[in-house]
XYZ file of C-alpha atoms in Angstrom:
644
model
C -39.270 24.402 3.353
C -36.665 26.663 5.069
C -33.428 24.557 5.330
C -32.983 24.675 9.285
C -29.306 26.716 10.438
C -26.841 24.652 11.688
C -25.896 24.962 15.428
C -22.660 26.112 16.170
C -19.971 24.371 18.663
C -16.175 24.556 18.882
C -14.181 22.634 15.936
C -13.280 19.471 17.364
C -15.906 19.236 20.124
C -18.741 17.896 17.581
C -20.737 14.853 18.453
C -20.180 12.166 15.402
C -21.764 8.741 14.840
C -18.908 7.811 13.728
C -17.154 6.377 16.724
C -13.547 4.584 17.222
C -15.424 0.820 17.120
C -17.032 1.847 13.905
C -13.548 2.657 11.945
C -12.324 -0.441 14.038
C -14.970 -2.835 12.316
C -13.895 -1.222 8.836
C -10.111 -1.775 9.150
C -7.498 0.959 9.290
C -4.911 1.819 6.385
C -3.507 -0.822 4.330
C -4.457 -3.249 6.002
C -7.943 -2.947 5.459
C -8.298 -2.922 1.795
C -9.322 -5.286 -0.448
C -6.733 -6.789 -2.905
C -5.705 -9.582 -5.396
C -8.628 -9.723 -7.544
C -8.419 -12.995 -10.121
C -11.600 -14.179 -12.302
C -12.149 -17.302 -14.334
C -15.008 -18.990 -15.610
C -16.797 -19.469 -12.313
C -16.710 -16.161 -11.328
C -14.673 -13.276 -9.438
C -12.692 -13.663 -6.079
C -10.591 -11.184 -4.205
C -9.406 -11.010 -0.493
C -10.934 -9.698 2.076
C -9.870 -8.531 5.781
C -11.760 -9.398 9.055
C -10.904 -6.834 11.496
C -13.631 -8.455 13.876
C -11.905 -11.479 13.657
C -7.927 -10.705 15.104
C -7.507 -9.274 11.471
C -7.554 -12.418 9.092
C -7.987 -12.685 5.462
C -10.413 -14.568 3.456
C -11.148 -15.405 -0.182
C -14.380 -13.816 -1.245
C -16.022 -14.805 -4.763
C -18.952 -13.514 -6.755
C -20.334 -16.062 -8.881
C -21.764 -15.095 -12.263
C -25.528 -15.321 -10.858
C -24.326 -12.256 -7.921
C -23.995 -14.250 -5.041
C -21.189 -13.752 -2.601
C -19.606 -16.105 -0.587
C -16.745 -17.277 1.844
C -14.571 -19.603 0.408
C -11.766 -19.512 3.325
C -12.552 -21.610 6.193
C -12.387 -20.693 9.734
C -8.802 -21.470 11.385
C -7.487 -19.635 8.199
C -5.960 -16.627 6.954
C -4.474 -16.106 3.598
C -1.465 -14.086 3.578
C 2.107 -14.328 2.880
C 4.877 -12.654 4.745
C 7.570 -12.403 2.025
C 8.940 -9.636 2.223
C 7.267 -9.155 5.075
C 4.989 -6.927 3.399
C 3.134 -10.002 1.220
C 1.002 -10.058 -2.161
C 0.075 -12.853 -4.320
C -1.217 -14.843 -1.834
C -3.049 -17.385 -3.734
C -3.543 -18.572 -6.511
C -6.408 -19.675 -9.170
C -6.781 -22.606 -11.390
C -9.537 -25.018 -12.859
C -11.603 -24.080 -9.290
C -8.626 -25.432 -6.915
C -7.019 -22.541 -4.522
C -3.368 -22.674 -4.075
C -2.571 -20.019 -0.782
C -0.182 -18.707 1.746
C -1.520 -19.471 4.841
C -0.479 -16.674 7.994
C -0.239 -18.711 11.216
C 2.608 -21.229 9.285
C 3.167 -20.037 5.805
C 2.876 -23.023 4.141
C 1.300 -23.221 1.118
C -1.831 -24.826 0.798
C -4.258 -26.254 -1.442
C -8.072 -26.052 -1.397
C -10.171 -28.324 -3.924
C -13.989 -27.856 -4.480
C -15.741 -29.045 -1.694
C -12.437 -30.147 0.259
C -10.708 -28.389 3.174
C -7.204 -27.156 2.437
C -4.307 -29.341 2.822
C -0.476 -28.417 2.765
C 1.453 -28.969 -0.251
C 4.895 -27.130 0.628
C 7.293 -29.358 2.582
C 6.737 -29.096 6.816
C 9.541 -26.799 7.913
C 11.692 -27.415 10.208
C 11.217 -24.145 12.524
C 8.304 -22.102 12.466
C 7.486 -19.909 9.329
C 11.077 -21.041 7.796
C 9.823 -21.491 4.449
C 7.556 -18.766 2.824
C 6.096 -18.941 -0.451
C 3.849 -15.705 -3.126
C 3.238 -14.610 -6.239
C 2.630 -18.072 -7.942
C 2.354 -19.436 -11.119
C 1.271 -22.619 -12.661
C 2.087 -24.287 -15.806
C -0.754 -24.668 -18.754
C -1.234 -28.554 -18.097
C -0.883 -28.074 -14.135
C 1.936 -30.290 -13.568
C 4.119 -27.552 -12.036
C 3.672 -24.613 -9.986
C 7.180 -22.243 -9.261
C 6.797 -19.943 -6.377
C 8.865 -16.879 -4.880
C 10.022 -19.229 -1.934
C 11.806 -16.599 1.317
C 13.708 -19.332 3.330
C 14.983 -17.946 6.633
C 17.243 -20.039 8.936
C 19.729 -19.276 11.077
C 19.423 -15.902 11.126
C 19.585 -15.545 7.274
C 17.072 -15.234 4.512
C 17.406 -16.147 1.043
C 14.785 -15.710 -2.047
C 14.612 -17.658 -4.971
C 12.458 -19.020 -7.377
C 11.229 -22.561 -6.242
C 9.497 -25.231 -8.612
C 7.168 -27.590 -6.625
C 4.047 -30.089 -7.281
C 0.513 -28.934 -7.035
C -0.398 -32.221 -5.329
C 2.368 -31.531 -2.605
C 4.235 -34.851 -3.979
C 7.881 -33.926 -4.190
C 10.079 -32.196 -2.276
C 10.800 -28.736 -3.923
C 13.515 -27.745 -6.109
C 15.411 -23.990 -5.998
C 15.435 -23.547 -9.841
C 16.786 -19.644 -10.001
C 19.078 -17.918 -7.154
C 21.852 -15.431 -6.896
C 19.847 -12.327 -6.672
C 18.637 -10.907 -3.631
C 15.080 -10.376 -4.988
C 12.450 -12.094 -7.426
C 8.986 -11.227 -8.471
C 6.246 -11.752 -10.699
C 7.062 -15.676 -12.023
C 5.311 -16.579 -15.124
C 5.122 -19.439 -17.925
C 4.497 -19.033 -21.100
C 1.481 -19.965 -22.591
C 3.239 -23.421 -24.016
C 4.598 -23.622 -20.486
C 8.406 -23.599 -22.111
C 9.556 -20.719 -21.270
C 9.478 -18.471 -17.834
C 9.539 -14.514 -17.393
C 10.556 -12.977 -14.256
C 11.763 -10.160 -12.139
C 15.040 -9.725 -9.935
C 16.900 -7.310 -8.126
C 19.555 -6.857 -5.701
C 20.148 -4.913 -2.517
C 20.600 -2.052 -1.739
C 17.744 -1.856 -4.365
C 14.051 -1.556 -3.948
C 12.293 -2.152 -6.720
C 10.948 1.302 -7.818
C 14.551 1.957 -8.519
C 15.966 -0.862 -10.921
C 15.402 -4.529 -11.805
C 15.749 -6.530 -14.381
C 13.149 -8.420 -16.497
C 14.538 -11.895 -17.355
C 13.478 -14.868 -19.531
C 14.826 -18.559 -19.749
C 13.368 -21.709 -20.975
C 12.198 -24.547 -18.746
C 13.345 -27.998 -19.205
C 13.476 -31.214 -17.336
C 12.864 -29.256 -13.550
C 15.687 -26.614 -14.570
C 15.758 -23.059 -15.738
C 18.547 -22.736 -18.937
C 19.472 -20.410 -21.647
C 18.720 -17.169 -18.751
C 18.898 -13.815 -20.386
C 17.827 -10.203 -19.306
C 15.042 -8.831 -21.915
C 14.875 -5.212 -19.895
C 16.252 -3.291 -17.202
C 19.068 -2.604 -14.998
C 19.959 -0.493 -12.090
C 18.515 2.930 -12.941
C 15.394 1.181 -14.997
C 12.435 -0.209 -12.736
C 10.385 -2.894 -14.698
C 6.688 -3.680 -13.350
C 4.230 -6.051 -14.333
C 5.787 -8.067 -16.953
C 3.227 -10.911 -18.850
C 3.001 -12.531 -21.528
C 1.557 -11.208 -24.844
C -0.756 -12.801 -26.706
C 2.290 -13.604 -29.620
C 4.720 -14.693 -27.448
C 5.704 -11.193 -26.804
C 6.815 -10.199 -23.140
C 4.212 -6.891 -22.055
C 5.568 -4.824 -19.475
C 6.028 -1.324 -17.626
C 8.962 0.560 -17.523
C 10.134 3.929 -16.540
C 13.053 4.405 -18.732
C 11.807 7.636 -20.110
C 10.682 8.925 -16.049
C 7.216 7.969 -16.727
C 6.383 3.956 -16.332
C 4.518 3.262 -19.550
C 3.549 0.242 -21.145
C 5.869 -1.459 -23.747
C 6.422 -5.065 -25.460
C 9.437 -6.981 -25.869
C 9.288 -9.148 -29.076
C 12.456 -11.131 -30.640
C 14.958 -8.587 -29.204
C 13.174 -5.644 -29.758
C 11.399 -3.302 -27.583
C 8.897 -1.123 -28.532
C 6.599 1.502 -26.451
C 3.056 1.178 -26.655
C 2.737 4.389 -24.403
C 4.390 7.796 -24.322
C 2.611 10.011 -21.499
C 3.623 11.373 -18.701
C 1.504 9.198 -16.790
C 2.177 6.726 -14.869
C 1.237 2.843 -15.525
C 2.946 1.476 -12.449
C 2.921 1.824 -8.879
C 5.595 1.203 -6.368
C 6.147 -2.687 -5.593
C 5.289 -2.686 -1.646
C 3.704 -5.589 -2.717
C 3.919 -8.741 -4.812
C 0.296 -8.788 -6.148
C -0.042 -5.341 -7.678
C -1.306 -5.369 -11.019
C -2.230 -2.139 -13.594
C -3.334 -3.796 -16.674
C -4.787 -6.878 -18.089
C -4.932 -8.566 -21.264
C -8.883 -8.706 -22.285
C -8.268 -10.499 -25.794
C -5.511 -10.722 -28.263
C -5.413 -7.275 -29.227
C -6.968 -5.196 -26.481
C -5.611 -4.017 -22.963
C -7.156 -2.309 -20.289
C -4.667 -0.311 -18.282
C -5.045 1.751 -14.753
C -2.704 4.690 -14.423
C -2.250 7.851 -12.517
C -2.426 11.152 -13.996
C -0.810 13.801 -11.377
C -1.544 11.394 -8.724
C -5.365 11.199 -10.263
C -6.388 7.828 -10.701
C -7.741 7.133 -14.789
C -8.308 4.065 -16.904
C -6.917 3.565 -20.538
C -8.702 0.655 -23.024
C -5.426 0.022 -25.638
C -5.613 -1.162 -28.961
C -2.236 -3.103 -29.022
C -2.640 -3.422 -32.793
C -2.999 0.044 -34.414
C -1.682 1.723 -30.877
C -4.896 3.839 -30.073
C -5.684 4.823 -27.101
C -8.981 5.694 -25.491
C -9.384 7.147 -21.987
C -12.473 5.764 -20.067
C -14.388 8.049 -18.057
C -14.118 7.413 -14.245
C -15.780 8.490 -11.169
C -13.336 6.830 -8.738
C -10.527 8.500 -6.951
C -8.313 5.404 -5.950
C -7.340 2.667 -7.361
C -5.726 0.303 -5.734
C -4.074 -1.695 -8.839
C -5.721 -4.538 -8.577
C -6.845 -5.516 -12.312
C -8.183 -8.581 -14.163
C -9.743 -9.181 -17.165
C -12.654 -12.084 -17.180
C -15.368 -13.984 -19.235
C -17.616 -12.094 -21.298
C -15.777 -8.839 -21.698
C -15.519 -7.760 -18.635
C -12.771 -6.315 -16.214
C -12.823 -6.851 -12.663
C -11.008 -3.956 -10.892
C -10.954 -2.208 -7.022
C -11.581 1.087 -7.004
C -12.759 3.731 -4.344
C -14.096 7.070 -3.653
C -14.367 10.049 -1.536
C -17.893 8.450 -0.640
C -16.796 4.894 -1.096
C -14.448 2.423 0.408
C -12.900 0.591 -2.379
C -14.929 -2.234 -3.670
C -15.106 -4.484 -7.042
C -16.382 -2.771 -9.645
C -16.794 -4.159 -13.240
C -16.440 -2.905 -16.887
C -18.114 -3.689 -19.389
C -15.601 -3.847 -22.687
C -19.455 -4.158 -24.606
C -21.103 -0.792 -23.367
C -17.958 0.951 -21.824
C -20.610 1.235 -18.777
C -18.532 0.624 -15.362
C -20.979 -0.976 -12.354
C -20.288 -1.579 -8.793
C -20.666 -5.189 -8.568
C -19.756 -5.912 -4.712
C -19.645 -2.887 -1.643
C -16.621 -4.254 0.713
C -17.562 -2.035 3.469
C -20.933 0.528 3.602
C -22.207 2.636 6.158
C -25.408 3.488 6.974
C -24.367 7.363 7.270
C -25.295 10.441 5.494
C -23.356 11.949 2.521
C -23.465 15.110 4.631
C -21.225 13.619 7.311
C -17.750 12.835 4.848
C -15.272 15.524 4.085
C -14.660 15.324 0.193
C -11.232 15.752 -0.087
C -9.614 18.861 -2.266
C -6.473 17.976 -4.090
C -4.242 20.798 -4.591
C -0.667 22.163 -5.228
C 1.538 24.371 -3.322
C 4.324 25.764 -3.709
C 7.617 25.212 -1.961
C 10.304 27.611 -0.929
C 12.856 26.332 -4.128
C 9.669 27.348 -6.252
C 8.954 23.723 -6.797
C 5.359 22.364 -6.557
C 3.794 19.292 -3.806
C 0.771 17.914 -3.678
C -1.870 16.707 -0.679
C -6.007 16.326 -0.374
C -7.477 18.538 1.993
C -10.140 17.609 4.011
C -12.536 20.122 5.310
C -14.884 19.340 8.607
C -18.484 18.157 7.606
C -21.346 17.594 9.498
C -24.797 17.828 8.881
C -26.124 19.857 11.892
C -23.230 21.741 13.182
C -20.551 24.418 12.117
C -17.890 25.917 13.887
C -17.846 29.066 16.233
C -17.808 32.212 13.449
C -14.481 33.577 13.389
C -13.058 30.241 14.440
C -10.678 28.398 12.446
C -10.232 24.549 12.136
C -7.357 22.676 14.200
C -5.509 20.908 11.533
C -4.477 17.389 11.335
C -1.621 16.848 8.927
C -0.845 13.197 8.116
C 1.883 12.162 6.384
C 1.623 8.406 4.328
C 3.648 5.519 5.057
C 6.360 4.331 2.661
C 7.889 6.546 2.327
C 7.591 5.816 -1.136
C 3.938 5.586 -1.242
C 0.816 8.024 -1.612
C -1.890 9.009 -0.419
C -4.738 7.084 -0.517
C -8.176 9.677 -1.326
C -10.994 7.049 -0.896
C -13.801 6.549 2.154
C -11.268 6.102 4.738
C -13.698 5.996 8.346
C -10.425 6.850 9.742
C -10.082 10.406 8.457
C -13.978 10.880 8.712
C -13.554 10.311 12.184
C -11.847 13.246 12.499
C -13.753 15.499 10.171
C -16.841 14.649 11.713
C -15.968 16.378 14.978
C -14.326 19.593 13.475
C -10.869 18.753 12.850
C -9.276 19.617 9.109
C -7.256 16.780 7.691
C -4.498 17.180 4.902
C -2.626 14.027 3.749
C 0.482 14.877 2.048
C 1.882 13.705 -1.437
C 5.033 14.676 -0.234
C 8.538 14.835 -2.148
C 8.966 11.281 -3.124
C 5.620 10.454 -3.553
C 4.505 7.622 -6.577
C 2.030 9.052 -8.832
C 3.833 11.974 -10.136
C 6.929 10.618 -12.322
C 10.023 9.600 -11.409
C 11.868 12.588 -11.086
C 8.987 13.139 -8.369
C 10.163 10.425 -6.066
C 13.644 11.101 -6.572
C 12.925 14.312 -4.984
C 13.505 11.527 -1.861
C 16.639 10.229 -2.864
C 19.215 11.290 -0.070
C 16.710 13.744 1.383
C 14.435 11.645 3.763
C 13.705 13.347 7.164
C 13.827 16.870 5.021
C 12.066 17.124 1.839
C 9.304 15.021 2.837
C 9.281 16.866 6.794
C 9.360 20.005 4.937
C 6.779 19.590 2.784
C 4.351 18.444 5.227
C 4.907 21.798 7.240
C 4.587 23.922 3.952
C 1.132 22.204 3.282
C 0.109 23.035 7.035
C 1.914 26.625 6.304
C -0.170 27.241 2.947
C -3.585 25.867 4.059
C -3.060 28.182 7.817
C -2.341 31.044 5.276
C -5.492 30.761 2.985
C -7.624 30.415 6.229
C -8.558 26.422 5.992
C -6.452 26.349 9.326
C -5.575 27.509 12.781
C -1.995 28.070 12.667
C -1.791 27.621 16.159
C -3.787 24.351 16.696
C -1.912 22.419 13.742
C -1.305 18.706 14.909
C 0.847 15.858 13.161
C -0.303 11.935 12.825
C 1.605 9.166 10.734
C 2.822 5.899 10.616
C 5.880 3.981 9.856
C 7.558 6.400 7.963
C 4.473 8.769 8.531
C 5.779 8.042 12.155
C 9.179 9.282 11.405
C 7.779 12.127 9.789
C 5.615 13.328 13.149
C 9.169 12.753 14.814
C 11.544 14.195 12.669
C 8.922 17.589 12.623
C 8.411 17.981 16.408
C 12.152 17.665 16.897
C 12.906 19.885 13.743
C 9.685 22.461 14.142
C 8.054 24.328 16.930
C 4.669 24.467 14.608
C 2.820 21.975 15.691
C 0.916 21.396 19.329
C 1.500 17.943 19.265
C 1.670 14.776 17.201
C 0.936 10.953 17.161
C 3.082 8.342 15.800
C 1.981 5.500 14.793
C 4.948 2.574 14.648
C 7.515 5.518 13.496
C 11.042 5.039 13.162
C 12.704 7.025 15.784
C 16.236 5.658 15.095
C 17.468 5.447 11.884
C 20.747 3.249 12.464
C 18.831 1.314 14.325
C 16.238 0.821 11.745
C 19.243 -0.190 9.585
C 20.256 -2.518 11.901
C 17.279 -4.374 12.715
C 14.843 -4.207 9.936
C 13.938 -6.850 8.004
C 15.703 -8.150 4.026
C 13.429 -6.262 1.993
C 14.393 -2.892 3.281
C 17.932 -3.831 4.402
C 18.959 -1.496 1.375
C 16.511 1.145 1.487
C 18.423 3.459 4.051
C 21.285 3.992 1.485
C 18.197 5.641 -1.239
C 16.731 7.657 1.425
C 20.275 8.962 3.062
C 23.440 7.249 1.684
C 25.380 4.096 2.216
C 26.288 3.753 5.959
C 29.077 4.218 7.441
C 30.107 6.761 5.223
C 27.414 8.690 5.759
C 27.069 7.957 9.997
C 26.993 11.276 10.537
C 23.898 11.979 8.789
C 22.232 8.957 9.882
C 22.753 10.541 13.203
C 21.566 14.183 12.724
C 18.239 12.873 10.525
C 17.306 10.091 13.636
C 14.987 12.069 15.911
C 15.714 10.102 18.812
C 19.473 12.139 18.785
C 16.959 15.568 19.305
C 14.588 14.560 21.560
C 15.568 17.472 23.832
C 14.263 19.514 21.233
C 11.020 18.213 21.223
C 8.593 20.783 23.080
C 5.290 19.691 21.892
C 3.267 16.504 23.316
C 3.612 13.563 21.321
C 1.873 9.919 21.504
C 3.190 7.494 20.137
C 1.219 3.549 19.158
C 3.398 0.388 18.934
C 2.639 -3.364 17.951
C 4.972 -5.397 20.208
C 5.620 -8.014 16.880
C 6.748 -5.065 14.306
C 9.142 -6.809 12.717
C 9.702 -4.102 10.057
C 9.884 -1.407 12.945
C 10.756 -2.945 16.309
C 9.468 -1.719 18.883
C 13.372 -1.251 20.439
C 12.589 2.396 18.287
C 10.024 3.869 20.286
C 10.938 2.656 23.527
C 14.173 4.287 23.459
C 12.265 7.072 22.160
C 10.117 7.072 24.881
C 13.093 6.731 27.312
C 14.459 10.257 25.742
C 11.100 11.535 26.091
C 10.988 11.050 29.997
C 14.567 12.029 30.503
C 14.004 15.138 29.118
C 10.503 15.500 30.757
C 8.367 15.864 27.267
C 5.048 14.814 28.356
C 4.077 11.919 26.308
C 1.734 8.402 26.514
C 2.856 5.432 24.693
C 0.745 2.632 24.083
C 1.687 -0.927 23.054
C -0.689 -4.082 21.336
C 0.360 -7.528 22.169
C 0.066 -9.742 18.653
C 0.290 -6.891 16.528
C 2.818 -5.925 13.642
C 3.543 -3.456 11.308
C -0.165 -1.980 10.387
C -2.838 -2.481 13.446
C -5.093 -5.519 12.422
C -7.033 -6.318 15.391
C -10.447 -4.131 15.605
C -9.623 -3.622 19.529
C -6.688 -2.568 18.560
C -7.460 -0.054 16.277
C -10.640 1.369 18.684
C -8.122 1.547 21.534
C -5.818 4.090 19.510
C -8.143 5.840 18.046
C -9.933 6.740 20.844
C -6.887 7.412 22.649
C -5.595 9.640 19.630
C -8.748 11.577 20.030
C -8.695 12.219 23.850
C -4.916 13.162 23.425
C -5.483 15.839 21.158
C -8.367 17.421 23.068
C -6.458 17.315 26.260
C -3.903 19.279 24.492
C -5.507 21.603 22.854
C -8.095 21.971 25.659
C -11.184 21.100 23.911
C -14.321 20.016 25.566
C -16.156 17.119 24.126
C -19.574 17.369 23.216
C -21.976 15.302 25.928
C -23.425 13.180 23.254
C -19.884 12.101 21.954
């Protein structure tokens, strides 16, 4: 049977059944992903978001017969805010939950059977004590926690050692950097591995990997097994000798390696890389399935790839994969099999299971599915391009895709160019609703690996270092540039969206460029002093990677903050803001805004009462994206189809 021709309507005027409360329901960005997977002999458990329900997060678990159930009770919601950005928000053992609960922070426990009860002690002003990224000794007598204490205007981390039954007060047993993560005992339970680092540090760019030994409540005998300040350490755990596993980028690359009496030796040498930026306190890239084997997540050029390791004679073999992100979220369980997340172009990242047996990888659980065609998603491209100083970038290109309808003939795509948070991030190439939404009504999307980028080596991301607000604003333009020269474009209807520091990159290229028609920023830093100013611990440092220590480099601070070139602006811009961002007030766009009017750019800005850095709420999320939408086509003076 003839295949019937398509019918053929202006790019960005197709109908789509994929509306604003259907990307709502799924979650948008980060936000919406699943994370923290953990296994044991009872089964598999990860957590879960509920856009439908103000954005809360639940336990999930799979038990070894396949069913799926809730384990989180209503009233709820299990995430930490150290750092503001959380991870390792609970915590497994013997079929009792230990977790961070949102509304108060405390941390809880939940037996079999029982509702959750605080163990942490009642604070004495809201959210005051915070606690992640647990561990508990073998005989589960002791738990030590990163514990965030904030009072009177201050913050302080350190590593706090507490009861599991919520008897004793707690105890700070390590402090004096600004930073820890990943607490662990040994298997005896004598010793303890950890990381630290200080400001202005993140953690991508050095920390330390230190071990002490635990005795009577106190941490003694402290010394540093790995690291420093031009050395980031990820991931360390314990081997199955006593040795110390971890990832390091000492050679550019983070690759695995083992720390044994004093000695360290590599157990990888690519140019791959094993770890992923620390946003987050519960990322994990490998796991430990028995004494001698590893299974190991990595990214290969920003492609996502999965290594089995033979720790013993060093071999190496590369497992086929059909997945295009993966979140690095990793655990080995029972039976020889490792639990992982992982996503595609035509799948939103769900668990998925290999088999160490068979080598055969299954999808086990489907976080979110659509009842949708294939023929409706965009598969994104990834490809190179080059930049004026002859150096390469990277980005996945989207193409429009529907079913039943083309564009006019001789008509070229608008283009949406996105730009990821972070900055120190990457793109994130699975089912994202969000960019379907767009491609289902004839817009292009290209989301930019820019300059800085994880994924592609260090050197990569250092690309960044002193050049935010140009190298990663430039490279979004020369993506738009290239893909309007090759004809996937309209150079004239090329649009910019981000947020956060996607945000600052719409700003910085509308005050910078008159290339695109307009732009939408999401939570975007508008001011960069003050972002310094106001932003929360974890990032208190950051400015002085991206630009250079302030004051001594005010000046620059003030020609890279696009609120100081507003005037410039020509090109319509909306901009989204959650009125609790504490890691982006939102003092940034409304002064933005104020510039705006002053110099009569035409502009809407719309604000969300109880949200905060990364929309949560599924009203929330409709209400922008719809508004988003409607923007644009005002703009570019596109008619919407009547059935959309």
């Amino acid at each position: 049977m003839a295949r019937k021709p398509k019918d053929t309507q202006p790019f960005g005027s197709w109908p789509s059944p994929i509306n604003a409360s259907m990307v709502a329901r799924s979650g948008l960005g980060n936000s919406a992903l699943p994370r923290e997977v953990q296994a044991d002999e009872s089964g598999v458990y990860w957590i879960e978001s509920r856009p439908q329900e103000a954005g809360r997060y639940v336990i999930q678990h799979l038990s070894p017969s396949g069913s799926k159930r809730t384990l989180t009770p209503d009233g709820f919601s299990v995430r930490t805010k150290v750092h503001e950005y959380g991870g390792g928000s609970y915590l497994l053992w013997k079929g009792s939950i230990f977790f961070s609960n949102e509304e108060d922070q405390r941390l809880y426990r939940q037996d079999p059977g029982k509702a959750p009860r605080p163990i942490s002690p009642e604070p004495s002003h809201e959210r005051e004590l915070r606690f992640a990224n647990g561990t508990i000794s073998p005989d589960g007598k002791s738990l030590i926690y990163i514990c965030e204490e904030h009072s009177a205007g201050d913050v302080k981390n350190y590593l706090a050692l507490l009861s599991p039954d919520g008897l004793d007060e707690l105890s700070c047993i390590q402090f004096g950097a600004d930073f820890y993560a990943n607490p662990r005992f040994s298997p005896d339970g004598a010793k303890v591995i950890w990381l630290s680092w200080d400001l202005p540090h993140m953690p991508w760019e050095g920390t330390e990997l230190w071990m002490a030994h635990l005795q009577e409540g106190e941490l003694i005998e402290a010394c540093v097994l790995a690291g420093g300040l031009a050395e980031s350490i990820f991931q360390p755990e314990w081997g199955p000798n006593g040795d110390v596993l971890f990832v390091s980028d000492r050679t550019g690359w983070w690759n695995l390696y083992r720390w044994e009496r004093d000695h360290i030796e590599a157990i990888t040498q690519l140019e791959v890389e094993f770890g992923l930026p620390m946003w987050t306190l519960s990322t994990k890239t490998y796991t430990l399935v028995d004494d001698h084997l590893l299974v190991a997540s990595y990214l290969d050029k920003g492609q996502p790839a999965i290594a089995i390791i033979d720790l013993e004679s060093g071999d190496i073999e590369h497992q086929e994969l059909e997945y295009s992100y993966l979140p690095g979220s990793i655990e080995s369980g029972p039976d020889q099999k490792v639990w992982f997340l992982a996503g595609s172009p035509y799948l939103f990242p769900g668990l998925s299971c290999l088999d160490m047996e068979t080598r055969e990888i299954n999808r086990a659980v489907e976080i979110r599915s659509y009842d949708l065609a294939l023929a409706y998603f965009s598969f994104p491209e990834h490809f190179s391009f080059k930049l004026p100083n002859g150096a390469e970038a990277y980005a996945h290109y989207y193409p429009p895709a529907h079913p039943e309808i083309s564009g006019l003939p001789d008509e070229l795509p608008p283009l949406i160019v996105k730009g990821h948070g972070g900055p120190t991030s990457a793109a994130k190439p699975y089912l994202n609703l969000e960019i379907q939404f767009w491609t289902s009504r004839g817009f292009a999307v290209v989301d930019v690996d820019y300059s800085g980028s994880s994924g592609y080596g260090r050197k990569y991301r250092d690309r960044l270092k002193g050049q935010w607000g140009i190298v990663d604003v430039n490279d979004c333009v020369e993506a738009a540039r290239y893909l309007a020269k090759i004809d996937r474009a309209d150079p004239q209807r090329l649009l910019i969206t981000g947020g956060s520091a996607g945000g600052y990159i719409v700003l910085s290229a509308l005050t910078k460029y008159d290339r695109f028609a307009a732009g939408a920023s999401y939570y975007g830093v508008a001011d960069i002093l003050s972002f310094v100013e106001d932003t929360h611990k974890f990032e208190a440092g950051y400015d002085t990677y991206l630009i250079g220590s302030y004051p001594e480099f005010a000046e620059v601070y003030h020609q890279r903050s696009p609120i100081n070139h507003a005037d410039r602006i020509k090109s319509p811009v909306i901009l989204f803001q959650g009125l609790e961002d504490k890691i982006v007030p939102p003092s940034q766009s409304e002064v933005f805004v104020e510039a705006l009017k002053a110099n009569n750019i035409y502009h809407k800005y719309i604000t969300f009462e109880g949200e905060g850095h990364g929309f949560r709420r599924a009203e929330s999320i409709s209400i922008a994206l719809e508004a988003e939408l409607k923007f644009y086509r005002e703009v570019l003076k596109i008619s919407a189809s009547s059935s959309d």
